[in-house]
Short mmCIF file of C-alpha atoms and ligand atoms in Angstrom, two decimals:
data_model
loop_
_atom_site.label_atom_id
_atom_site.label_comp_id
_atom_site.label_asym_id
_atom_site.label_seq_id
_atom_site.Cartn_x
_atom_site.Cartn_y
_atom_site.Cartn_z
CA UNK C 246 -26.02 -7.94 -14.65
CA UNK C 247 -22.56 -7.98 -13.16
CA UNK C 248 -21.80 -9.06 -9.62
CA UNK C 249 -18.79 -8.21 -7.43
CA UNK C 250 -18.61 -11.89 -6.45
CA UNK C 251 -17.65 -12.67 -10.04
CA UNK C 252 -14.56 -10.47 -9.63
CA UNK C 253 -12.87 -12.02 -6.58
CA UNK C 254 -9.44 -10.93 -5.43
CA UNK C 255 -6.80 -13.47 -6.53
CA UNK C 256 -5.01 -13.07 -3.16
CA UNK C 257 -5.94 -12.66 0.50
CA UNK C 258 -6.39 -9.11 1.79
CA UNK C 259 -3.36 -9.56 4.07
CA UNK C 260 -1.04 -10.93 1.36
CA UNK C 261 0.24 -7.56 0.12
CA UNK C 262 1.10 -6.09 3.54
CA UNK C 263 3.27 -4.05 4.10
CA UNK C 264 3.33 -2.87 0.47
CA UNK C 265 -0.42 -2.48 0.25
CA UNK C 266 -2.55 -2.33 3.37
CA UNK C 267 -5.64 -4.42 4.04
CA UNK C 268 -7.62 -1.18 4.24
CA UNK C 269 -6.49 -0.10 0.77
CA UNK C 270 -7.20 -3.50 -0.74
CA UNK C 271 -10.64 -3.67 0.86
CA UNK C 272 -11.68 -0.15 -0.09
CA UNK C 273 -10.30 -0.50 -3.58
CA UNK C 274 -11.96 -3.82 -4.35
CA UNK C 275 -15.20 -3.70 -2.38
CA UNK C 276 -16.05 0.01 -2.61
CA UNK C 277 -14.41 1.29 -5.79
CA UNK C 278 -14.76 -1.76 -8.02
CA UNK C 279 -18.07 -2.53 -6.33
CA UNK C 280 -19.25 0.99 -7.13
CA UNK C 281 -18.31 0.75 -10.80
CA UNK C 282 -20.21 -2.55 -11.04
CA UNK C 283 -23.31 -1.10 -9.40
CA UNK C 284 -23.23 1.95 -11.68
CA UNK C 285 -22.73 -0.18 -14.76
CA UNK C 286 -25.70 -2.37 -13.91
CA UNK C 287 -27.93 0.70 -13.55
CA UNK C 288 -26.67 2.27 -16.77
CA UNK C 289 -27.04 -0.77 -19.03
CA UNK C 290 -30.46 -1.86 -17.76
CA UNK C 291 -32.94 -1.91 -20.67
CA UNK C 292 -30.29 -0.90 -23.23
CA UNK C 293 -28.64 -2.85 -26.04
CA UNK C 294 -25.65 -3.24 -23.73
CA UNK C 295 -27.58 -5.30 -21.18
CA UNK C 296 -26.91 -8.63 -22.90
CA UNK C 297 -23.26 -8.02 -23.84
CA UNK C 298 -20.23 -9.32 -22.00
CA UNK C 299 -17.81 -6.80 -20.50
CA UNK C 300 -15.43 -6.60 -23.48
CA UNK C 301 -18.30 -6.18 -25.93
CA UNK C 302 -19.70 -3.33 -23.84
CA UNK C 303 -16.30 -1.60 -23.78
CA UNK C 304 -15.54 -1.98 -27.49
CA UNK C 305 -19.04 -0.90 -28.56
CA UNK C 306 -19.52 1.98 -26.12
CA UNK C 307 -16.07 3.38 -26.98
CA UNK C 308 -17.51 4.58 -30.27
CA UNK C 309 -20.92 5.62 -28.96
CA UNK C 310 -20.93 9.25 -27.81
CA UNK C 311 -24.23 8.71 -26.00
CA UNK C 312 -22.70 5.90 -23.94
CA UNK C 313 -19.78 7.69 -22.30
CA UNK C 314 -20.90 6.78 -18.77
CA UNK C 315 -21.38 3.16 -19.76
CA UNK C 316 -17.90 3.11 -21.28
CA UNK C 317 -16.34 4.70 -18.20
CA UNK C 318 -17.87 2.25 -15.76
CA UNK C 319 -17.39 -0.84 -17.92
CA UNK C 320 -13.78 0.06 -18.63
CA UNK C 321 -13.13 0.65 -14.94
CA UNK C 322 -14.54 -2.78 -14.12
CA UNK C 323 -12.21 -4.37 -16.67
CA UNK C 324 -9.23 -2.24 -15.60
CA UNK C 325 -9.67 -3.09 -11.93
CA UNK C 326 -10.10 -6.82 -12.45
CA UNK C 327 -6.97 -6.75 -14.58
CA UNK C 328 -5.05 -4.68 -12.03
CA UNK C 329 -5.92 -6.94 -9.09
CA UNK C 330 -4.82 -9.94 -11.14
CA UNK C 331 -1.46 -8.22 -11.70
CA UNK C 332 -0.79 -8.02 -7.96
CA UNK C 333 1.03 -10.61 -5.90
CA UNK C 334 4.05 -11.31 -3.77
CA UNK C 335 7.03 -13.59 -3.95
CA UNK C 336 7.90 -13.56 -7.64
CA UNK C 337 10.02 -10.51 -8.42
CA UNK C 338 11.79 -11.70 -11.55
CA UNK C 339 11.05 -9.66 -14.66
CA UNK C 340 10.48 -12.13 -17.54
CA UNK C 341 13.30 -12.53 -20.07
CA UNK C 342 11.17 -11.42 -23.00
CA UNK C 343 10.65 -8.06 -21.27
CA UNK C 344 14.25 -7.55 -20.14
CA UNK C 345 15.40 -8.44 -23.68
CA UNK C 346 13.02 -5.92 -25.23
CA UNK C 347 13.97 -3.05 -22.91
CA UNK C 348 17.66 -3.81 -22.45
CA UNK C 349 17.36 -5.00 -18.86
CA UNK C 350 15.01 -5.16 -15.88
CA UNK C 351 16.25 -1.81 -14.55
CA UNK C 352 15.73 -0.18 -17.96
CA UNK C 353 12.20 -1.55 -18.15
CA UNK C 354 11.41 -0.19 -14.69
CA UNK C 355 12.90 3.23 -15.48
CA UNK C 356 10.79 3.51 -18.63
CA UNK C 357 7.65 2.43 -16.75
CA UNK C 358 8.38 4.97 -13.98
CA UNK C 359 8.93 7.73 -16.48
CA UNK C 360 5.58 7.08 -18.21
CA UNK C 361 3.90 6.92 -14.78
CA UNK C 362 5.48 10.22 -13.74
CA UNK C 363 3.92 11.93 -16.78
CA UNK C 364 0.37 10.89 -15.85
CA UNK C 365 -1.40 14.07 -14.75
CA UNK C 366 -4.47 13.34 -12.64
CA UNK C 367 -6.21 9.97 -12.73
CA UNK C 368 -5.14 7.25 -15.09
CA UNK C 369 -3.38 3.97 -15.71
CA UNK C 370 0.02 2.80 -16.91
CA UNK C 371 0.06 -0.26 -19.15
CA UNK C 372 2.47 -2.67 -20.70
CA UNK C 373 0.92 -3.92 -23.93
CA UNK C 374 2.15 -6.69 -26.22
CA UNK C 375 1.04 -6.77 -29.84
CA UNK C 376 2.72 -8.38 -32.81
CA UNK C 377 5.55 -9.42 -30.47
CA UNK C 378 6.24 -5.79 -29.57
CA UNK C 379 5.97 -4.26 -26.12
CA UNK C 380 4.74 -0.75 -25.49
CA UNK C 381 4.48 1.15 -22.22
CA UNK C 382 1.66 3.64 -22.41
CA UNK C 383 -0.63 5.64 -20.17
CA UNK C 384 -4.38 6.08 -20.40
CA UNK C 385 -6.39 8.86 -18.78
CA UNK C 386 -9.33 8.29 -16.45
CA UNK C 387 -11.14 5.06 -17.46
CA UNK C 388 -9.59 4.64 -20.89
CA UNK C 389 -8.24 1.17 -21.57
CA UNK C 390 -6.03 -0.45 -24.24
CA UNK C 391 -8.71 -2.96 -25.22
CA UNK C 392 -10.80 -0.07 -26.57
CA UNK C 393 -7.88 0.59 -28.94
CA UNK C 394 -7.41 -3.04 -29.98
CA UNK C 395 -4.23 -3.34 -27.95
CA UNK C 396 -3.49 -6.31 -25.69
CA UNK C 397 -2.58 -5.39 -22.10
CA UNK C 398 -0.25 -7.67 -20.16
CA UNK C 399 0.36 -5.49 -17.07
CA UNK C 400 -1.23 -2.43 -15.53
CA UNK C 401 -0.84 -0.06 -12.61
CA UNK C 402 -3.74 1.96 -11.24
CA UNK C 403 -2.63 5.57 -10.69
CA UNK C 404 -5.91 6.94 -9.39
CA UNK C 405 -5.34 8.43 -5.94
CA UNK C 406 -7.59 5.85 -4.29
CA UNK C 407 -5.05 3.17 -5.30
CA UNK C 408 -2.32 4.51 -3.04
CA UNK C 409 -3.37 7.50 -0.95
CA UNK C 410 -4.02 5.67 2.33
CA UNK C 411 -0.59 4.01 2.18
CA UNK C 412 1.57 6.58 0.41
CA UNK C 413 -0.32 9.90 0.65
CA UNK C 414 1.20 12.22 -1.99
CA UNK C 415 4.23 9.97 -2.65
CA UNK C 416 2.93 8.45 -5.87
CA UNK C 417 6.42 7.75 -7.22
CA UNK C 418 7.12 5.58 -4.15
CA UNK C 419 3.97 3.59 -4.89
CA UNK C 420 5.17 3.04 -8.47
CA UNK C 421 8.56 1.87 -7.12
CA UNK C 422 7.00 -0.56 -4.65
CA UNK C 423 4.70 -1.91 -7.36
CA UNK C 424 7.58 -2.53 -9.77
CA UNK C 425 9.87 -4.06 -7.17
CA UNK C 426 7.56 -6.16 -5.05
CA UNK C 427 3.90 -6.24 -6.01
CA UNK C 428 3.70 -7.72 -9.50
CA UNK C 429 2.59 -11.29 -10.14
CA UNK C 430 4.79 -11.88 -13.20
CA UNK C 431 3.16 -15.25 -13.82
CA UNK C 432 -0.05 -13.40 -14.73
CA UNK C 433 1.95 -11.13 -17.05
CA UNK C 434 3.57 -14.13 -18.77
CA UNK C 435 0.20 -15.84 -19.14
CA UNK C 436 -1.14 -12.72 -20.86
CA UNK C 437 1.88 -12.59 -23.20
CA UNK C 438 1.20 -16.19 -24.21
CA UNK C 439 -2.48 -15.66 -24.87
MN1 MN P 1105 -8.75 2.01 -8.80
#
């Protein structure tokens, strides 16, 4: 059984204002993440997935056609916890390893924005880091790099619920604000070093 209390926000609801409103944070964490957790608990009850941890559920259900709903909800729980951990204020310096790999902070942001712009419908943009190589990639719906044995270090939620209250249809502005003022780069660096 999973519990929303085990996935606390790493910041106060007011910390991201004005870039992300309290209402968006609250809805996103309590209702959307909370909903995925509730669904997951129902779906795994009395199945072989009931005793697995979250990563095990994701990796195993990714190759189990009968477990698509379990995969979707488990992956969304992982993706959201990861996303909330990526958010913060007050540290806007892109790490050297990333600027070196992309030829500059601006170049990294342009590439990230371009991948985000190509996401049609609901999905995620990720920075992954494997074998000392970065990759910016998008996943559709609930799909997640850990199902493909890739290591995420940063993600942006591009489902409409992530930005619609604050940005309405201006998704590109949300991506801009995220890249320029909402990333906790310390979390990204910690992931790179793991
Ligand atoms: Mn979301």
